[in-house]
Amino acid sequence: MALKIGNEKTIAVMFGGRSSEHEISLRSAVFILKNIPLKYKIIPVGINKNGSYCSLSGTFLSTDFSGITPDDLAIIIKGSVPSAFIG
């Protein structure tokens, strides 16, 4: 999903979900988040196993995700901020 805000192009990357493929979705999202071209801003959106959505505040670049893991995405899904995004 891409949204154009002014001259910026923003992409929401959704991961997780209610299915048995939840953990696979997290691993796939790590690869996707790290490889989105720099011309796009990213909004990471996690979906927990109950179907509720959580996201980090603001937009990011793929370089902001260079050190993330599926465990970090699981933290986002729980409504918290992974240490990779603090400080």
Short mmCIF file of N, CA, C and O in Angstrom, two decimals:
data_model
loop_
_atom_site.label_atom_id
_atom_site.label_comp_id
_atom_site.label_asym_id
_atom_site.label_seq_id
_atom_site.Cartn_x
_atom_site.Cartn_y
_atom_site.Cartn_z
N MET A 1 0.85 -1.17 0.00
CA MET A 1 0.00 0.00 0.00
C MET A 1 0.90 1.23 0.00
O MET A 1 1.74 1.39 0.86
N ALA A 2 0.75 2.10 -0.98
CA ALA A 2 1.55 3.32 -1.05
C ALA A 2 0.64 4.53 -1.01
O ALA A 2 -0.45 4.53 -1.57
N LEU A 3 1.08 5.56 -0.32
CA LEU A 3 0.32 6.79 -0.17
C LEU A 3 1.27 7.93 -0.48
O LEU A 3 2.41 7.94 -0.02
N LYS A 4 0.82 8.89 -1.27
CA LYS A 4 1.67 10.03 -1.60
C LYS A 4 1.26 11.21 -0.74
O LYS A 4 0.12 11.67 -0.80
N ILE A 5 2.17 11.71 0.08
CA ILE A 5 1.94 12.86 0.93
C ILE A 5 2.89 13.95 0.44
O ILE A 5 4.10 13.86 0.63
N GLY A 6 2.34 14.98 -0.21
CA GLY A 6 3.19 15.99 -0.82
C GLY A 6 4.04 15.33 -1.88
O GLY A 6 3.53 14.64 -2.75
N ASN A 7 5.35 15.51 -1.81
CA ASN A 7 6.27 14.87 -2.74
C ASN A 7 6.78 13.53 -2.22
O ASN A 7 7.51 12.83 -2.90
N GLU A 8 6.41 13.19 -0.97
CA GLU A 8 6.86 11.94 -0.38
C GLU A 8 5.94 10.79 -0.75
O GLU A 8 4.74 10.94 -0.81
N LYS A 9 6.54 9.64 -0.96
CA LYS A 9 5.76 8.41 -1.13
C LYS A 9 5.94 7.60 0.14
O LYS A 9 7.06 7.37 0.59
N THR A 10 4.83 7.21 0.72
CA THR A 10 4.85 6.47 1.97
C THR A 10 4.21 5.10 1.78
O THR A 10 3.15 4.99 1.17
N ILE A 11 4.85 4.09 2.32
CA ILE A 11 4.38 2.71 2.22
C ILE A 11 4.09 2.17 3.62
O ILE A 11 4.91 2.32 4.52
N ALA A 12 2.94 1.54 3.77
CA ALA A 12 2.64 0.83 5.01
C ALA A 12 2.98 -0.63 4.78
O ALA A 12 2.52 -1.24 3.82
N VAL A 13 3.82 -1.17 5.65
CA VAL A 13 4.18 -2.60 5.58
C VAL A 13 3.46 -3.28 6.74
O VAL A 13 3.72 -2.98 7.91
N MET A 14 2.54 -4.17 6.39
CA MET A 14 1.76 -4.86 7.41
C MET A 14 2.32 -6.26 7.63
O MET A 14 2.71 -6.94 6.67
N PHE A 15 2.37 -6.68 8.89
CA PHE A 15 2.95 -7.98 9.22
C PHE A 15 2.25 -8.57 10.43
O PHE A 15 1.63 -7.86 11.21
N GLY A 16 2.39 -9.88 10.58
CA GLY A 16 1.75 -10.59 11.69
C GLY A 16 0.45 -11.19 11.21
O GLY A 16 0.39 -11.82 10.17
N GLY A 17 -0.61 -10.96 11.97
CA GLY A 17 -1.93 -11.42 11.59
C GLY A 17 -2.44 -12.57 12.43
O GLY A 17 -1.76 -13.06 13.32
N ARG A 18 -3.64 -12.98 12.11
CA ARG A 18 -4.35 -13.98 12.91
C ARG A 18 -4.08 -15.41 12.47
O ARG A 18 -4.52 -16.34 13.13
N SER A 19 -3.39 -15.61 11.38
CA SER A 19 -3.23 -16.96 10.84
C SER A 19 -2.09 -17.73 11.51
O SER A 19 -1.31 -17.17 12.27
N SER A 20 -1.99 -18.99 11.14
CA SER A 20 -0.89 -19.82 11.64
C SER A 20 0.45 -19.41 11.02
O SER A 20 1.50 -19.86 11.45
N GLU A 21 0.42 -18.54 10.03
CA GLU A 21 1.62 -18.04 9.35
C GLU A 21 2.17 -16.77 10.00
O GLU A 21 3.01 -16.09 9.43
N HIS A 22 1.70 -16.44 11.19
CA HIS A 22 2.08 -15.21 11.89
C HIS A 22 3.60 -15.02 11.96
O HIS A 22 4.12 -13.98 11.57
N GLU A 23 4.31 -16.02 12.45
CA GLU A 23 5.76 -15.91 12.62
C GLU A 23 6.48 -15.81 11.27
O GLU A 23 7.48 -15.10 11.14
N ILE A 24 5.99 -16.51 10.27
CA ILE A 24 6.58 -16.42 8.93
C ILE A 24 6.41 -15.01 8.38
O ILE A 24 7.31 -14.46 7.74
N SER A 25 5.27 -14.40 8.65
CA SER A 25 5.02 -13.02 8.22
C SER A 25 6.04 -12.07 8.84
O SER A 25 6.51 -11.15 8.17
N LEU A 26 6.40 -12.28 10.09
CA LEU A 26 7.40 -11.42 10.75
C LEU A 26 8.75 -11.56 10.07
O LEU A 26 9.43 -10.56 9.81
N ARG A 27 9.14 -12.78 9.74
CA ARG A 27 10.43 -12.99 9.06
C ARG A 27 10.43 -12.37 7.68
O ARG A 27 11.42 -11.76 7.26
N SER A 28 9.34 -12.51 6.96
CA SER A 28 9.24 -11.90 5.63
C SER A 28 9.28 -10.38 5.71
O SER A 28 9.93 -9.72 4.90
N ALA A 29 8.60 -9.82 6.71
CA ALA A 29 8.56 -8.37 6.86
C ALA A 29 9.94 -7.79 7.15
O ALA A 29 10.27 -6.70 6.68
N VAL A 30 10.76 -8.51 7.90
CA VAL A 30 12.13 -8.04 8.17
C VAL A 30 12.87 -7.84 6.85
O VAL A 30 13.48 -6.79 6.62
N PHE A 31 12.79 -8.81 5.97
CA PHE A 31 13.46 -8.71 4.67
C PHE A 31 12.90 -7.54 3.87
O PHE A 31 13.65 -6.74 3.29
N ILE A 32 11.59 -7.42 3.83
CA ILE A 32 10.95 -6.34 3.06
C ILE A 32 11.33 -4.98 3.61
O ILE A 32 11.72 -4.07 2.87
N LEU A 33 11.23 -4.80 4.92
CA LEU A 33 11.53 -3.50 5.54
C LEU A 33 12.97 -3.07 5.27
O LEU A 33 13.23 -1.88 5.08
N LYS A 34 13.89 -4.00 5.27
CA LYS A 34 15.30 -3.68 5.04
C LYS A 34 15.61 -3.36 3.58
O LYS A 34 16.65 -2.79 3.28
N ASN A 35 14.72 -3.73 2.66
CA ASN A 35 15.03 -3.62 1.24
C ASN A 35 14.13 -2.69 0.44
O ASN A 35 14.21 -2.67 -0.79
N ILE A 36 13.31 -1.92 1.10
CA ILE A 36 12.48 -0.94 0.39
C ILE A 36 13.39 0.20 -0.07
O ILE A 36 14.22 0.69 0.71
N PRO A 37 13.26 0.64 -1.32
CA PRO A 37 14.11 1.75 -1.81
C PRO A 37 13.99 2.99 -0.93
O PRO A 37 12.94 3.29 -0.37
N LEU A 38 15.09 3.72 -0.81
CA LEU A 38 15.16 4.88 0.07
C LEU A 38 14.23 6.02 -0.32
O LEU A 38 13.99 6.92 0.48
N LYS A 39 13.70 6.00 -1.51
CA LYS A 39 12.78 7.08 -1.92
C LYS A 39 11.43 6.96 -1.21
O LYS A 39 10.62 7.87 -1.27
N TYR A 40 11.18 5.86 -0.52
CA TYR A 40 9.92 5.65 0.18
C TYR A 40 10.08 5.80 1.69
O TYR A 40 11.02 5.30 2.28
N LYS A 41 9.13 6.46 2.31
CA LYS A 41 8.99 6.47 3.77
C LYS A 41 8.17 5.22 4.12
O LYS A 41 7.34 4.77 3.34
N ILE A 42 8.39 4.70 5.31
CA ILE A 42 7.75 3.44 5.72
C ILE A 42 6.98 3.63 7.02
O ILE A 42 7.48 4.25 7.96
N ILE A 43 5.78 3.08 7.05
CA ILE A 43 5.01 2.97 8.29
C ILE A 43 4.86 1.48 8.57
O ILE A 43 4.17 0.76 7.84
N PRO A 44 5.53 0.96 9.62
CA PRO A 44 5.38 -0.45 9.96
C PRO A 44 4.09 -0.66 10.75
O PRO A 44 3.83 0.06 11.72
N VAL A 45 3.28 -1.61 10.33
CA VAL A 45 2.00 -1.88 10.99
C VAL A 45 1.94 -3.36 11.36
O VAL A 45 1.91 -4.22 10.49
N GLY A 46 1.95 -3.63 12.65
CA GLY A 46 1.87 -5.00 13.13
C GLY A 46 0.44 -5.38 13.47
O GLY A 46 -0.33 -4.55 13.96
N ILE A 47 0.09 -6.63 13.20
CA ILE A 47 -1.24 -7.14 13.51
C ILE A 47 -1.06 -8.32 14.46
O ILE A 47 -0.37 -9.29 14.14
N ASN A 48 -1.67 -8.21 15.65
CA ASN A 48 -1.51 -9.31 16.60
C ASN A 48 -2.44 -10.47 16.27
O ASN A 48 -3.23 -10.40 15.33
N LYS A 49 -2.34 -11.53 17.02
CA LYS A 49 -3.10 -12.75 16.72
C LYS A 49 -4.60 -12.58 17.00
O LYS A 49 -5.39 -13.43 16.60
N ASN A 50 -4.98 -11.49 17.65
CA ASN A 50 -6.40 -11.18 17.85
C ASN A 50 -6.94 -10.28 16.74
O ASN A 50 -8.12 -9.96 16.72
N GLY A 51 -6.05 -9.80 15.86
CA GLY A 51 -6.46 -8.94 14.76
C GLY A 51 -6.34 -7.45 15.03
O GLY A 51 -6.74 -6.64 14.20
N SER A 52 -5.80 -7.06 16.19
CA SER A 52 -5.60 -5.64 16.50
C SER A 52 -4.33 -5.14 15.85
O SER A 52 -3.35 -5.88 15.72
N TYR A 53 -4.32 -3.86 15.48
CA TYR A 53 -3.19 -3.25 14.78
C TYR A 53 -2.39 -2.37 15.73
O TYR A 53 -2.96 -1.70 16.59
N CYS A 54 -1.07 -2.35 15.55
CA CYS A 54 -0.18 -1.46 16.28
C CYS A 54 0.88 -0.95 15.31
O CYS A 54 1.27 -1.65 14.38
N SER A 55 1.34 0.27 15.54
CA SER A 55 2.38 0.84 14.67
C SER A 55 3.28 1.74 15.50
O SER A 55 2.90 2.19 16.58
N LEU A 56 4.45 2.01 14.97
CA LEU A 56 5.33 2.99 15.58
C LEU A 56 4.87 4.37 15.13
O LEU A 56 4.26 4.52 14.07
N SER A 57 5.17 5.39 15.89
CA SER A 57 4.84 6.76 15.53
C SER A 57 5.79 7.26 14.46
O SER A 57 6.99 7.02 14.53
N GLY A 58 5.27 7.93 13.47
CA GLY A 58 6.11 8.53 12.44
C GLY A 58 6.38 7.59 11.28
O GLY A 58 5.79 6.53 11.16
N THR A 59 7.29 8.07 10.41
CA THR A 59 7.69 7.27 9.26
C THR A 59 9.19 6.99 9.35
O THR A 59 9.91 7.68 10.05
N PHE A 60 9.61 5.99 8.61
CA PHE A 60 10.99 5.52 8.68
C PHE A 60 11.52 5.25 7.28
O PHE A 60 10.77 5.18 6.32
N LEU A 61 12.83 5.07 7.19
CA LEU A 61 13.49 4.63 5.96
C LEU A 61 13.96 3.20 6.15
O LEU A 61 14.12 2.73 7.29
N SER A 62 14.23 2.50 5.07
CA SER A 62 14.68 1.11 5.18
C SER A 62 15.95 1.00 6.01
O SER A 62 16.14 0.01 6.72
N THR A 63 16.81 2.02 5.97
CA THR A 63 18.04 1.98 6.77
C THR A 63 17.76 1.96 8.27
O THR A 63 18.57 1.47 9.05
N ASP A 64 16.59 2.47 8.68
CA ASP A 64 16.22 2.43 10.10
C ASP A 64 15.95 1.01 10.57
O ASP A 64 15.96 0.74 11.77
N PHE A 65 15.73 0.10 9.63
CA PHE A 65 15.42 -1.29 9.97
C PHE A 65 16.62 -2.22 9.79
O PHE A 65 16.47 -3.43 9.87
N SER A 66 17.79 -1.67 9.58
CA SER A 66 18.96 -2.49 9.26
C SER A 66 19.29 -3.52 10.34
O SER A 66 19.78 -4.59 10.03
N GLY A 67 19.01 -3.22 11.59
CA GLY A 67 19.36 -4.14 12.66
C GLY A 67 18.19 -4.87 13.29
O GLY A 67 18.35 -5.51 14.32
N ILE A 68 17.01 -4.80 12.68
CA ILE A 68 15.85 -5.41 13.32
C ILE A 68 15.78 -6.92 13.08
O ILE A 68 16.37 -7.45 12.15
N THR A 69 15.01 -7.56 13.94
CA THR A 69 14.78 -9.01 13.86
C THR A 69 13.27 -9.27 13.96
O THR A 69 12.51 -8.36 14.31
N PRO A 70 12.84 -10.47 13.68
CA PRO A 70 11.42 -10.79 13.89
C PRO A 70 10.98 -10.53 15.33
O PRO A 70 9.84 -10.13 15.57
N ASP A 71 11.88 -10.71 16.30
CA ASP A 71 11.54 -10.42 17.70
C ASP A 71 11.22 -8.94 17.90
O ASP A 71 10.35 -8.58 18.69
N ASP A 72 11.94 -8.06 17.18
CA ASP A 72 11.65 -6.62 17.26
C ASP A 72 10.25 -6.32 16.72
O ASP A 72 9.52 -5.50 17.28
N LEU A 73 9.89 -6.98 15.64
CA LEU A 73 8.55 -6.76 15.08
C LEU A 73 7.48 -7.28 16.03
O LEU A 73 6.40 -6.68 16.15
N ALA A 74 7.77 -8.36 16.74
CA ALA A 74 6.83 -8.87 17.75
C ALA A 74 6.62 -7.85 18.86
O ALA A 74 5.52 -7.73 19.40
N ILE A 75 7.65 -7.09 19.19
CA ILE A 75 7.54 -6.03 20.20
C ILE A 75 6.61 -4.93 19.71
O ILE A 75 5.78 -4.42 20.46
N ILE A 76 6.72 -4.58 18.44
CA ILE A 76 5.83 -3.57 17.86
C ILE A 76 4.37 -4.06 17.93
O ILE A 76 3.47 -3.30 18.30
N ILE A 77 4.17 -5.31 17.61
CA ILE A 77 2.82 -5.88 17.65
C ILE A 77 2.22 -5.80 19.04
O ILE A 77 1.02 -5.61 19.21
N LYS A 78 3.08 -5.88 20.07
CA LYS A 78 2.59 -5.79 21.46
C LYS A 78 2.36 -4.35 21.90
O LYS A 78 1.97 -4.11 23.03
N GLY A 79 2.64 -3.39 21.00
CA GLY A 79 2.39 -1.98 21.33
C GLY A 79 3.56 -1.27 21.98
O GLY A 79 3.39 -0.18 22.51
N SER A 80 4.74 -1.86 21.92
CA SER A 80 5.92 -1.25 22.51
C SER A 80 6.91 -0.86 21.41
O SER A 80 6.72 -1.21 20.24
N VAL A 81 7.97 -0.18 21.80
CA VAL A 81 9.00 0.25 20.85
C VAL A 81 10.24 -0.60 21.06
O VAL A 81 10.77 -0.65 22.18
N PRO A 82 10.74 -1.27 20.01
CA PRO A 82 11.96 -2.05 20.14
C PRO A 82 13.15 -1.16 20.48
O PRO A 82 13.19 0.02 20.09
N SER A 83 14.13 -1.72 21.16
CA SER A 83 15.31 -0.94 21.56
C SER A 83 16.05 -0.36 20.37
O SER A 83 16.70 0.68 20.48
N ALA A 84 15.94 -0.97 19.20
CA ALA A 84 16.58 -0.46 17.99
C ALA A 84 16.07 0.93 17.60
O ALA A 84 16.74 1.67 16.88
N PHE A 85 14.91 1.32 18.11
CA PHE A 85 14.30 2.61 17.78
C PHE A 85 14.33 3.60 18.94
O PHE A 85 13.74 4.66 18.84
N ILE A 86 14.98 3.24 20.03
CA ILE A 86 15.07 4.14 21.19
C ILE A 86 16.45 4.78 21.21
O ILE A 86 17.46 4.10 21.13
N GLY A 87 16.44 6.09 21.36
CA GLY A 87 17.69 6.83 21.51
C GLY A 87 18.40 6.96 20.25
O GLY A 87 19.30 7.30 19.79
#
